[in-house]
GROMACS .gro file of C-alpha atoms in nm:
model
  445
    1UNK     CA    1  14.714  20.375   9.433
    2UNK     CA    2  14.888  20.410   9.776
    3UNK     CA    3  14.614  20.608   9.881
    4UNK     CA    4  14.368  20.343   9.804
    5UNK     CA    5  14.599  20.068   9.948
    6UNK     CA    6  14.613  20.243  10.269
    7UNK     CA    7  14.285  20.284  10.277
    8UNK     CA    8  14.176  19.916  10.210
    9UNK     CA    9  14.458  19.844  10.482
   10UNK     CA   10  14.283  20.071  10.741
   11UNK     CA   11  13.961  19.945  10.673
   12UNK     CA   12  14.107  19.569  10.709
   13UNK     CA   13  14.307  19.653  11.036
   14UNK     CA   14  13.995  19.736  11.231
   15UNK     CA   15  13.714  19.532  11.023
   16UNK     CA   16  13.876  19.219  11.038
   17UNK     CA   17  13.974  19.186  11.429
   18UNK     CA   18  13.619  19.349  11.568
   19UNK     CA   19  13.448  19.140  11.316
   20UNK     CA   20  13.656  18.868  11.458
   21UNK     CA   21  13.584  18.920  11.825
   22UNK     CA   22  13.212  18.997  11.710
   23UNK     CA   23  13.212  18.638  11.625
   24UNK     CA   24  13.381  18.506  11.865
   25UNK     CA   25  13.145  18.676  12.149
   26UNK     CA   26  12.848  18.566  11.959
   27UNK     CA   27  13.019  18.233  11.971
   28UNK     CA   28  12.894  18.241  12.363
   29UNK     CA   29  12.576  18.252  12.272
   30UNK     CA   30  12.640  17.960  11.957
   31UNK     CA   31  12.792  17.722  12.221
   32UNK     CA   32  12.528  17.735  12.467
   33UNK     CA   33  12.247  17.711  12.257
   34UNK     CA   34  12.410  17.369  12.076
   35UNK     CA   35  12.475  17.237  12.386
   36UNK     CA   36  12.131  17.368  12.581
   37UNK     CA   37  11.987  17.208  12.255
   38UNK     CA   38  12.041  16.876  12.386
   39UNK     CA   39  11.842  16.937  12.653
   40UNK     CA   40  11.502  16.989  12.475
   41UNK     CA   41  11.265  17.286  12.396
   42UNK     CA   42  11.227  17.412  12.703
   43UNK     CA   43  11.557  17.483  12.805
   44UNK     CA   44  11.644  17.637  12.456
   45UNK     CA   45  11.303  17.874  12.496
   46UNK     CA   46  11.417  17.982  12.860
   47UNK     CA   47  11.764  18.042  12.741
   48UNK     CA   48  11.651  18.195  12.467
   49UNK     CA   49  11.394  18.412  12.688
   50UNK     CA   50  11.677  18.490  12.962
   51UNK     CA   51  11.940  18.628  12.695
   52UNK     CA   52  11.693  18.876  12.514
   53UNK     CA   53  11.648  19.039  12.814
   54UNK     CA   54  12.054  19.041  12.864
   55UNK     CA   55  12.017  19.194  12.528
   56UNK     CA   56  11.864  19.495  12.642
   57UNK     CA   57  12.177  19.577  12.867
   58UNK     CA   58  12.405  19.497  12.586
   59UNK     CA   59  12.222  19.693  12.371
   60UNK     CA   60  12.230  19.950  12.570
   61UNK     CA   61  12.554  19.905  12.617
   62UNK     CA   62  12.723  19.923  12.260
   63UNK     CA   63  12.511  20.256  12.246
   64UNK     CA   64  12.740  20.380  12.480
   65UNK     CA   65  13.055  20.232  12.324
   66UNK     CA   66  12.922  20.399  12.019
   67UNK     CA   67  12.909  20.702  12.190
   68UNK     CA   68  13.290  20.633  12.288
   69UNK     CA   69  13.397  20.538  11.960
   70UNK     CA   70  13.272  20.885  11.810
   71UNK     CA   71  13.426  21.119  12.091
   72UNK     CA   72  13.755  20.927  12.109
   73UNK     CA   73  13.803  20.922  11.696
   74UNK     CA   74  13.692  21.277  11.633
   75UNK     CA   75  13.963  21.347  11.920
   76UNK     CA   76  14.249  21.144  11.810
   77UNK     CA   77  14.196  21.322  11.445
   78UNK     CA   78  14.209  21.604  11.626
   79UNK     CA   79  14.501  21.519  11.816
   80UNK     CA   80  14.347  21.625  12.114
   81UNK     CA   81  14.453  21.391  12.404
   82UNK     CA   82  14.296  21.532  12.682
   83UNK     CA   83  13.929  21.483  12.517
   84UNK     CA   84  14.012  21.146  12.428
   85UNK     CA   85  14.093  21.060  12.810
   86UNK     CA   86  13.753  21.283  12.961
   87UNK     CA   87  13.624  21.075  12.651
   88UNK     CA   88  13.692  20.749  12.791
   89UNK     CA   89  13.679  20.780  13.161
   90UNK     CA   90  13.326  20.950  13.114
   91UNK     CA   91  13.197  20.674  12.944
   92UNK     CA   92  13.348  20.400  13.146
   93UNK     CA   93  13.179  20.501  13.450
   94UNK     CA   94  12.834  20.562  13.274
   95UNK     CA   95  12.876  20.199  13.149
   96UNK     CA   96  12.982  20.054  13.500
   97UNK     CA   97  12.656  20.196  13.633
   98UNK     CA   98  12.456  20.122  13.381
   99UNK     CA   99  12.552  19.739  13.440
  100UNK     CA  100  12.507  19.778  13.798
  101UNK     CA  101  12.160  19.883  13.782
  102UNK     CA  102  12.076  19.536  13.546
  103UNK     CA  103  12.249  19.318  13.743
  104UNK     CA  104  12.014  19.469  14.086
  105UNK     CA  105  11.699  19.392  13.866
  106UNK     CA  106  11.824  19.022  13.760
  107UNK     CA  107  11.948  18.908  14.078
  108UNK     CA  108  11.579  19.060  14.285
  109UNK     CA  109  11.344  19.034  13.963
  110UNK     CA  110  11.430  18.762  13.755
  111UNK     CA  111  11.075  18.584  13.788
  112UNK     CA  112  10.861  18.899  13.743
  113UNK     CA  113  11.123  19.013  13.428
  114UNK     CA  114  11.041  18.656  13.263
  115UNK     CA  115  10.606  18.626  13.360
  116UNK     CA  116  10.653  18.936  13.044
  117UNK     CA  117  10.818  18.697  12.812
  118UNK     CA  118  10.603  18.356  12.846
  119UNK     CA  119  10.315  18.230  13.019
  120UNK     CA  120  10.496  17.837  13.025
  121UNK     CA  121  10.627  17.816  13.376
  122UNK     CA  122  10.858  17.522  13.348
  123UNK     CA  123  11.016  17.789  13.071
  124UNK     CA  124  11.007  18.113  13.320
  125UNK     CA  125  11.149  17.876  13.600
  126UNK     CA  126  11.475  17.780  13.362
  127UNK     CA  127  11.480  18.172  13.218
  128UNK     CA  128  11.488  18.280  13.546
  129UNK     CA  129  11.787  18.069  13.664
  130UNK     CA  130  11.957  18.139  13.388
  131UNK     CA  131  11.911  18.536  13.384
  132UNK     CA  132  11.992  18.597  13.768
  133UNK     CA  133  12.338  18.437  13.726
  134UNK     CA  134  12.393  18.547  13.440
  135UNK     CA  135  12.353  18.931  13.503
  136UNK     CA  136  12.681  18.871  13.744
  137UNK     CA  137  12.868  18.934  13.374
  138UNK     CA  138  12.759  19.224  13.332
  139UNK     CA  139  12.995  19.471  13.474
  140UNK     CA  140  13.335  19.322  13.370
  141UNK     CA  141  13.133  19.320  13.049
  142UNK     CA  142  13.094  19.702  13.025
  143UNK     CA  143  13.425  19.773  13.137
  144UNK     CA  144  13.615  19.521  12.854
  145UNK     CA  145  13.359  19.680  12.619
  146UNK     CA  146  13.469  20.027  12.661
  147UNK     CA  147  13.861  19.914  12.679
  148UNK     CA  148  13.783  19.751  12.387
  149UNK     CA  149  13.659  20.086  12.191
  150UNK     CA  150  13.934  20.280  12.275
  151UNK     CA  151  14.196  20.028  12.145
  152UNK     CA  152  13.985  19.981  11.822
  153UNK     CA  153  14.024  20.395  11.801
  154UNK     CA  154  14.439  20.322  11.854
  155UNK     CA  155  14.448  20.082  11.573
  156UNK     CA  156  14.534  19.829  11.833
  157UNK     CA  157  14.221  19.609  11.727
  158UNK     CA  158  14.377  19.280  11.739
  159UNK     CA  159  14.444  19.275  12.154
  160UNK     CA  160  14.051  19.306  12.271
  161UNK     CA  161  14.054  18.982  11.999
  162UNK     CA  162  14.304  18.816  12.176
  163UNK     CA  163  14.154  18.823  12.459
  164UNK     CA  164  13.816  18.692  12.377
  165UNK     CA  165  14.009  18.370  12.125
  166UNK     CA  166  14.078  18.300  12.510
  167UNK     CA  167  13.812  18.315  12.666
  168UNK     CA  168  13.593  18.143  12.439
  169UNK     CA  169  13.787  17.874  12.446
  170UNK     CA  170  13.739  17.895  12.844
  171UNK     CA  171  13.385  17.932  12.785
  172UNK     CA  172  13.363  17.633  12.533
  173UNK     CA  173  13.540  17.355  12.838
  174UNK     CA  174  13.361  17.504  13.093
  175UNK     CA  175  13.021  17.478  12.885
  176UNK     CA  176  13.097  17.111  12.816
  177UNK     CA  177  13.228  17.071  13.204
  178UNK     CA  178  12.915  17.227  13.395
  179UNK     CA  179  12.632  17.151  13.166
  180UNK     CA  180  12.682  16.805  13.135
  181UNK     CA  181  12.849  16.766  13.474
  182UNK     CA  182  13.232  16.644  13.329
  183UNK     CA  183  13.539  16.624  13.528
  184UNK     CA  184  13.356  16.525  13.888
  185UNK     CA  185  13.146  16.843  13.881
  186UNK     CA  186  12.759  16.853  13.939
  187UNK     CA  187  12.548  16.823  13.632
  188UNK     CA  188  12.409  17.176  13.643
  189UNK     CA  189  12.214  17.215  13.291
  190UNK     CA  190  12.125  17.578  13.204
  191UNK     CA  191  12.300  17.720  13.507
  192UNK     CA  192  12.620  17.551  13.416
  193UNK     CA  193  12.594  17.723  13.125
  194UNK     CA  194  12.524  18.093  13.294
  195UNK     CA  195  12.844  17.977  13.527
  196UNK     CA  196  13.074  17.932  13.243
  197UNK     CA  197  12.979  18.265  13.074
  198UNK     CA  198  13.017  18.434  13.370
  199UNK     CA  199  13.361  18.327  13.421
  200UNK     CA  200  13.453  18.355  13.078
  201UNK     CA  201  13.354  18.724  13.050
  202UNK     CA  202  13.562  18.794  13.375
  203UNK     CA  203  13.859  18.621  13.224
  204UNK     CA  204  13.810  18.866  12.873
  205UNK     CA  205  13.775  19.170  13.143
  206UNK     CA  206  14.091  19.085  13.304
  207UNK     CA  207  14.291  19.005  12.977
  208UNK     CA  208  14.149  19.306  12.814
  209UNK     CA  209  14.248  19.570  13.079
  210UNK     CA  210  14.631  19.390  13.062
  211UNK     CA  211  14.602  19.442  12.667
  212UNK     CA  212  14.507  19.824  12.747
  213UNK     CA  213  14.754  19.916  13.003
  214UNK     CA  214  15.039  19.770  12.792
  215UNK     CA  215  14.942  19.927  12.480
  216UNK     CA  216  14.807  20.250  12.566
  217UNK     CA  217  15.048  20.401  12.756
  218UNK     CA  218  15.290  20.363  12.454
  219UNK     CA  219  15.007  20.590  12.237
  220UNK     CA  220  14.852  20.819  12.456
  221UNK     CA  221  14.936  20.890  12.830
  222UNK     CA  222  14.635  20.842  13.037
  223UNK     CA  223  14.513  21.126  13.238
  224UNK     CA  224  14.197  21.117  13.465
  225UNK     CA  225  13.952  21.323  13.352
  226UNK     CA  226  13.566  21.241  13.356
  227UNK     CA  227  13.384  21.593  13.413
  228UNK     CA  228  13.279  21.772  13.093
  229UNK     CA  229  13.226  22.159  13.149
  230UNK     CA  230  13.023  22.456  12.922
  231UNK     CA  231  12.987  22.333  12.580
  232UNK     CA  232  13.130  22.027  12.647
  233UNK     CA  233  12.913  21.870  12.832
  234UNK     CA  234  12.614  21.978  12.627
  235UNK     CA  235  12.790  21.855  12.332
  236UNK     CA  236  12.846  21.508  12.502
  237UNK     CA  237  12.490  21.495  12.614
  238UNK     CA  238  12.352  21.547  12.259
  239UNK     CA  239  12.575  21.262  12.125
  240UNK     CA  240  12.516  21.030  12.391
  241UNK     CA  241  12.156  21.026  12.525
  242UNK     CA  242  12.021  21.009  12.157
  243UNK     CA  243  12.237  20.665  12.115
  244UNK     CA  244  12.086  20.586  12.454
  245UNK     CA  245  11.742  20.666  12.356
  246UNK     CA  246  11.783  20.512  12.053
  247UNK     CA  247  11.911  20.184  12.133
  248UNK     CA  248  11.655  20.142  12.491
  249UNK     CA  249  11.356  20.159  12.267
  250UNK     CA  250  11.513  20.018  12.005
  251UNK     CA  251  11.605  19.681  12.236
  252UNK     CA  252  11.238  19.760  12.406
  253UNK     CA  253  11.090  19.673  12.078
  254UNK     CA  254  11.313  19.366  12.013
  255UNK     CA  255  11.177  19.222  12.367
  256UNK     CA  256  10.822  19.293  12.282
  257UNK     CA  257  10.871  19.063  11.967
  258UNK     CA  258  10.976  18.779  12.209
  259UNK     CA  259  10.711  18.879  12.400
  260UNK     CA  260  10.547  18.793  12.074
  261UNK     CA  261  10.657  18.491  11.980
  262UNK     CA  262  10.673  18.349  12.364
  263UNK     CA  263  10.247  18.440  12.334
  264UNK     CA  264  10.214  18.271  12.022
  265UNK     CA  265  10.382  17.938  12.163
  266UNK     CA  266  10.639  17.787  12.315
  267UNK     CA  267  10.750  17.573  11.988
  268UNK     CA  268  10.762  17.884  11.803
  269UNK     CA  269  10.923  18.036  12.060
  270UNK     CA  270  11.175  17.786  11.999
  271UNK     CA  271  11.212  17.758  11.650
  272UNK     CA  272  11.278  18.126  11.654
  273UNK     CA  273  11.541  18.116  11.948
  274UNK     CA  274  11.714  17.827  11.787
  275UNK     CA  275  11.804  18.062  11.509
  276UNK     CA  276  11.907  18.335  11.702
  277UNK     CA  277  12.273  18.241  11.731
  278UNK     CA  278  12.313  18.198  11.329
  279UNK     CA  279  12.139  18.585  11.305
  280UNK     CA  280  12.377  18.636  11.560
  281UNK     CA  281  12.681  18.528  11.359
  282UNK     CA  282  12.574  18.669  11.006
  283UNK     CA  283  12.529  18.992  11.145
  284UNK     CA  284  12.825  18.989  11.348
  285UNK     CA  285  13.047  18.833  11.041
  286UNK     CA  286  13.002  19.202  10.912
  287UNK     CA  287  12.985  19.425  11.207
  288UNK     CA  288  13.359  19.481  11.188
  289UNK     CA  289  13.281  19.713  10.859
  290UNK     CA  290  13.040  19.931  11.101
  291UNK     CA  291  13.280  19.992  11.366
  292UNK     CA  292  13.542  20.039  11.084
  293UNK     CA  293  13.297  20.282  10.920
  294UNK     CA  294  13.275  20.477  11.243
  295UNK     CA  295  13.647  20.510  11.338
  296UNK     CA  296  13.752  20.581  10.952
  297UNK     CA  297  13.466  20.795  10.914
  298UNK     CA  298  13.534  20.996  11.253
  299UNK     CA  299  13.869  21.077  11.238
  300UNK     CA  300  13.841  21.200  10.853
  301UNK     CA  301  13.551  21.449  10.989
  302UNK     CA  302  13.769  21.522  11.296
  303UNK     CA  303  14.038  21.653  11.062
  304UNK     CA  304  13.768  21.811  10.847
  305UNK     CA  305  13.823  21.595  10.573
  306UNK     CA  306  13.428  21.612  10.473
  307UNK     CA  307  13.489  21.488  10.085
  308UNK     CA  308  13.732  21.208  10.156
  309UNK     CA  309  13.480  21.083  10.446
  310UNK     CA  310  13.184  21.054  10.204
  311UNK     CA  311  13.368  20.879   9.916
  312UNK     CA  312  13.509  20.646  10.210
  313UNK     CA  313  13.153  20.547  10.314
  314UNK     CA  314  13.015  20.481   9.980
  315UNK     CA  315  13.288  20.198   9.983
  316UNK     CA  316  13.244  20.107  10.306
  317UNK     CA  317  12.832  20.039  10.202
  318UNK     CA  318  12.948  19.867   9.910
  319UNK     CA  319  13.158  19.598  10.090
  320UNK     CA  320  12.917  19.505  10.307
  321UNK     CA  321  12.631  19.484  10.038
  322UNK     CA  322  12.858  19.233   9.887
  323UNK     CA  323  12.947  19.013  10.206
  324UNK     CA  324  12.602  19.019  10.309
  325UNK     CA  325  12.461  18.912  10.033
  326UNK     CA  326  12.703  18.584  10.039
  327UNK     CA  327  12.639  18.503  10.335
  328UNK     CA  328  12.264  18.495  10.339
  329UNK     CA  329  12.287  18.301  10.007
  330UNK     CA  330  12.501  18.006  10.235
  331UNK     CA  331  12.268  18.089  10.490
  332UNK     CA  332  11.946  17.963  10.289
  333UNK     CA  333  12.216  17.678  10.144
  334UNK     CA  334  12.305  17.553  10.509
  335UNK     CA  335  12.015  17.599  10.643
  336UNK     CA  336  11.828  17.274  10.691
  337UNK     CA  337  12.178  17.137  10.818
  338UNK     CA  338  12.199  17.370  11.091
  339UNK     CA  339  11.858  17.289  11.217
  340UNK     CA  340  11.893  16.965  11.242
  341UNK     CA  341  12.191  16.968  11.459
  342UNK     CA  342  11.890  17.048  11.776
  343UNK     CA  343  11.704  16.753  11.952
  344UNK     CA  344  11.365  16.899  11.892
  345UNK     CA  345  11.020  16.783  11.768
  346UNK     CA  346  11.055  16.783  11.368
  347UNK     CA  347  10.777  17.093  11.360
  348UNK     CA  348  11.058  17.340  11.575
  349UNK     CA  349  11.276  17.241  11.307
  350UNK     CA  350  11.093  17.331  11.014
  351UNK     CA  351  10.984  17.660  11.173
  352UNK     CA  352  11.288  17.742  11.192
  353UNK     CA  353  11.420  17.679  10.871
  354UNK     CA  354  11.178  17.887  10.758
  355UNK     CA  355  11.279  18.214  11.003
  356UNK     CA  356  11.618  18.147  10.851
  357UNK     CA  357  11.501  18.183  10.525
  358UNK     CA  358  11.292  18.517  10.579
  359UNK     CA  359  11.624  18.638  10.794
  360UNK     CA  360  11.848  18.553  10.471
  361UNK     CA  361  11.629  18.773  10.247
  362UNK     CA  362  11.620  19.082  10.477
  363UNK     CA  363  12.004  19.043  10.621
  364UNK     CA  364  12.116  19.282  10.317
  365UNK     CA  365  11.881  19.544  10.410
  366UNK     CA  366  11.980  19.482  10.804
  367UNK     CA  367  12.353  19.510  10.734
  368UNK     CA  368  12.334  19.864  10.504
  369UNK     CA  369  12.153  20.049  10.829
  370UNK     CA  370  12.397  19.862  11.072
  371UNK     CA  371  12.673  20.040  10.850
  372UNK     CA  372  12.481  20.359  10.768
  373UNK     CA  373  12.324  20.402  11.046
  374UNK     CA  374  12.513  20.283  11.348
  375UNK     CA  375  12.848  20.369  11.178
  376UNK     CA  376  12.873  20.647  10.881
  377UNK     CA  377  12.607  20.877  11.005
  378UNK     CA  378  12.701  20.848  11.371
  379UNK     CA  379  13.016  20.991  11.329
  380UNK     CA  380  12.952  21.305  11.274
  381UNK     CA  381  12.805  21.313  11.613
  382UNK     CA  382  12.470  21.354  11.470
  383UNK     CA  383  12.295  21.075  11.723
  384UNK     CA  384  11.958  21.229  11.700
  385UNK     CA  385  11.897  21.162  11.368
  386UNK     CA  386  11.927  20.773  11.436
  387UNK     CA  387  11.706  20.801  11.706
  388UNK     CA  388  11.422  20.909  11.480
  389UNK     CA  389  11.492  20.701  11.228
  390UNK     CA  390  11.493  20.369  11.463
  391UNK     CA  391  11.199  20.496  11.644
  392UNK     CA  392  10.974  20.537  11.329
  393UNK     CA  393  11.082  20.222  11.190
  394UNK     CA  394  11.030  20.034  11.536
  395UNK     CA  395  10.760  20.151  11.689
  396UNK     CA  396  10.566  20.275  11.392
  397UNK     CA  397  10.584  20.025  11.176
  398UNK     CA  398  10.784  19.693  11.338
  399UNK     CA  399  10.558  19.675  11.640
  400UNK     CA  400  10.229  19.743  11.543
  401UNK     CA  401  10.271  19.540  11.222
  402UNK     CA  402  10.383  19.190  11.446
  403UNK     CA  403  10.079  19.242  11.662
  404UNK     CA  404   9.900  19.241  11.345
  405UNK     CA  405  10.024  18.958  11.221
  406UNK     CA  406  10.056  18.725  11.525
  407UNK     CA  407   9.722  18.869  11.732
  408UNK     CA  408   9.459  18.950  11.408
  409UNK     CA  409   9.570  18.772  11.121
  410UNK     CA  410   9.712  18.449  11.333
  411UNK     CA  411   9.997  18.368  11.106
  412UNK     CA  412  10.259  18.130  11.173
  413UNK     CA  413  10.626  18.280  11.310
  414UNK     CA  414  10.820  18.283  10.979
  415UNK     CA  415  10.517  18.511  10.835
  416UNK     CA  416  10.528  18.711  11.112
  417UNK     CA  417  10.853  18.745  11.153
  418UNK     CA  418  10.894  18.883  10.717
  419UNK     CA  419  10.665  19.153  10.846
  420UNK     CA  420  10.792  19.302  11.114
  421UNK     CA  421  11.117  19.307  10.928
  422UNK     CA  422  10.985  19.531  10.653
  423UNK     CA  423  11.058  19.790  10.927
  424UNK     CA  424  11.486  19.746  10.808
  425UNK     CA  425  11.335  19.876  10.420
  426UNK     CA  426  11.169  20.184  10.614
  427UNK     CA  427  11.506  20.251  10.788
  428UNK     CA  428  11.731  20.225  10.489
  429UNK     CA  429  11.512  20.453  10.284
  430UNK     CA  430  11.511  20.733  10.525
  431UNK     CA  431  11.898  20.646  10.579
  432UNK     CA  432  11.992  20.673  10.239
  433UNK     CA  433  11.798  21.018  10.198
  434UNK     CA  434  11.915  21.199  10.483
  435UNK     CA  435  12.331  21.025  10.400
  436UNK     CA  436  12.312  21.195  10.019
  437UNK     CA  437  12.177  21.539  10.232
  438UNK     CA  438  12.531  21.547  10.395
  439UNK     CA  439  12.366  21.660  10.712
  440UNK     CA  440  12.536  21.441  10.919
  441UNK     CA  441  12.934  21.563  10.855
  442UNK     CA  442  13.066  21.773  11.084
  443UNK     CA  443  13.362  21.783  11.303
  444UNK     CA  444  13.330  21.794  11.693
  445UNK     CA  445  13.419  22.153  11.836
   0.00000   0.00000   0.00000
């Protein structure tokens, strides 16, 4: 009974702050869609166009705080606090550069990024605006993401959320402030609202690195170390450029379905980015349980553990099975209400009711590979079998079969959008196989 009461405790004291902060982050996105709502369907397209290309960054991103979270909980169940440090220097400055490079290519290429996304030019103009200031987030972004990982590893979960309860509420005034132009300031529209996220994520950056300097130094002393040597380094290589590879094509294919939908129209291009935040949220509402499942997970293969870490994630699938199937059943419940909070032509709205509905059905599915997936079967350090597994279902099924849909068959979005998402059954089936294999366990050497 302890045993089991610990267990639900450890799952809690990491699941419910990340999920927390999950939502709370997405929240960005939430508040400037409501309030980019009011100003019509263009500027809810082109913000909608300029964050999925963000998305490819953070995307990329969370692969490498993925790659973090494995190292750094293999090593703390290992006790082993000189890998943890190599661990997360190593992957801090891979993330810094990494943020660097997208921020060159938003602030010189934001018109050429968006011609890819839409043909409309009143939308590519706004999308544009929006992305190049925008990508100025970036790099205090990939450094609070990474401080963020290795505190989740600490059990020390609930500062990273601290910091982003504030600055979402900074985000929130400074939304309402610049977009609308409040308190003597400009009216500035979309760019108000890529000012206030910019400042906001600066303000999480800076609270977050306080949060880490205060609280790690009381469990592990930091020591700079970022060079891997020998079998190291080929070890960290086959953990990380999988995620990398994985997550680039799997974000590549996620832009070419707003390519999509921006080619079928710009009111379905609408619809479907009016939705976006609500995926956003669902998903994120349960994301704590994959981080959870990854930390939990790695540490109990760390200490070899390799019986106690499967019965672990068999619960750990279970839970969110439950929540997500809840949630999408509010979702299709609330769904007509949330719609209707946009001032858009009735049409938009019903569209997107409809993608709602299609996202409720699948969101089970999407939530047992987030946890799979991107948590159990990652832990064991066994990134390349992911990468297959998100290629096939991507590219060999999810692309081809919403070019077939929108291009040949000329169905509306919400049809289009049910079939490309058959590609989450192909991933789950090939999950589920290869999970009851017990490939995937093994402790990092």
């Amino acid at each position: 009974m302890d045993n089991k009461k610990s267990f639900y405790k450890n799952v809690a004291g990491i699941a419910l702050p990340v999920t927390l902060q999950s939502l709370l982050q997405s929240s960005f996105g939430v508040i400037d869609q409501l309030m980019i709502g009011k100003l019509g369907s263009n500027s809810i397209a082109g913000v909608g166009l300029g964050a999925k290309f963000s998305s490819m960054y953070s995307v990329l991103l969370s692969a490498i705080a993925a790659a973090t979270g494995i190292m750094v909980s293999q090593y703390i169940g290992q006790k082993n606090d000189k890998e943890v440090n190599r661990s997360f220097f190593s992957n801090l400055f891979i993330a810094a550069g990494l943020s660097i490079i997208f921020s060159i290519l938003c602030l010189v290429f934001p018109e050429y990024i968006m011609h890819f996304y839409t043909k409309d030019s009143v939308t590519k103009q706004i999308a544009a605006g929006y992305l190049r200031i925008i990508s100025i987030s970036y790099l205090p972004l990939a450094a609070s993401t990474i401080c963020a990982t290795l505190m989740r590893c600490l059990d020390t979960a609930k500062y990273p959320l601290y910091a982003s309860i504030i600055s979402v509420i900074l985000n929130t005034l400074l939304n309402y402030i610049l977009i609308f132009g409040k308190a003597g300031m400009p009216e500035m529209g979309v760019k108000g609202a890529a000012v206030a996220t910019v400042v906001s994520q600066s303000a999480s950056f800076i609270l977050t690195f306080y949060f880490m300097v205060k609280v790690t130094l009381k469990k592990i002393k930091p020591v700079f170390l970022w060079r891997f040597n020998g079998e190291r380094k080929k070890q960290y290589i086959s953990i990380l450029f999988p995620v990398i590879i994985c997550e680039f094509f799997w974000s590549f294919g996620e832009n070419i379905y707003t390519a999509v939908y921006g080619n079928i129209g710009t009111k379905p291009c609408a619809a479907m980015t009016l939705t976006i935040p609500v995926q956003t949220l669902l998903i994120g509402a349960l994301s704590g349980l994959s981080q959870a499942a990854g930390i939990i997970i790695g540490k109990s293969l760390g200490n070899k553990e390799y019986d106690m870490a499967y019965k672990k994630s068999k619960k750990l699938m279970f839970y969110g099975l439950y929540g997500s199937v809840l949630l999408s059943i509010l979702l299709i419940l609330l769904g007509k209400s949330y719609v209707n909070i946009y001032n858009v032509e009735q049409e938009v709205k019903e569209m997107g009711f409809h993608i709602l509905v299609v996202f409720a059905l699948v969101s089970p599915v999407k939530v047992q590979n987030m946890i799979l997936g991107g948590g159990i079967i990652r832990s064991g350090g066994k990134t390349s079998y992911i990468m297959c597994i998100d290629f096939i279902g991507t590219w060999l099924f999810g692309v081809p079969l919403s070019c077939l849909g929108a291009f040949i068959l000329k169905l509306e979005i919400p049809y289009v959008y049910f079939l490309l998402s058959l590609e989450e059954c192909v991933r789950l089936v090939i999950s589920i196989i290869l999970f009851k294999k017990k490939l995937w366990m093994e402790s990092l050497e």
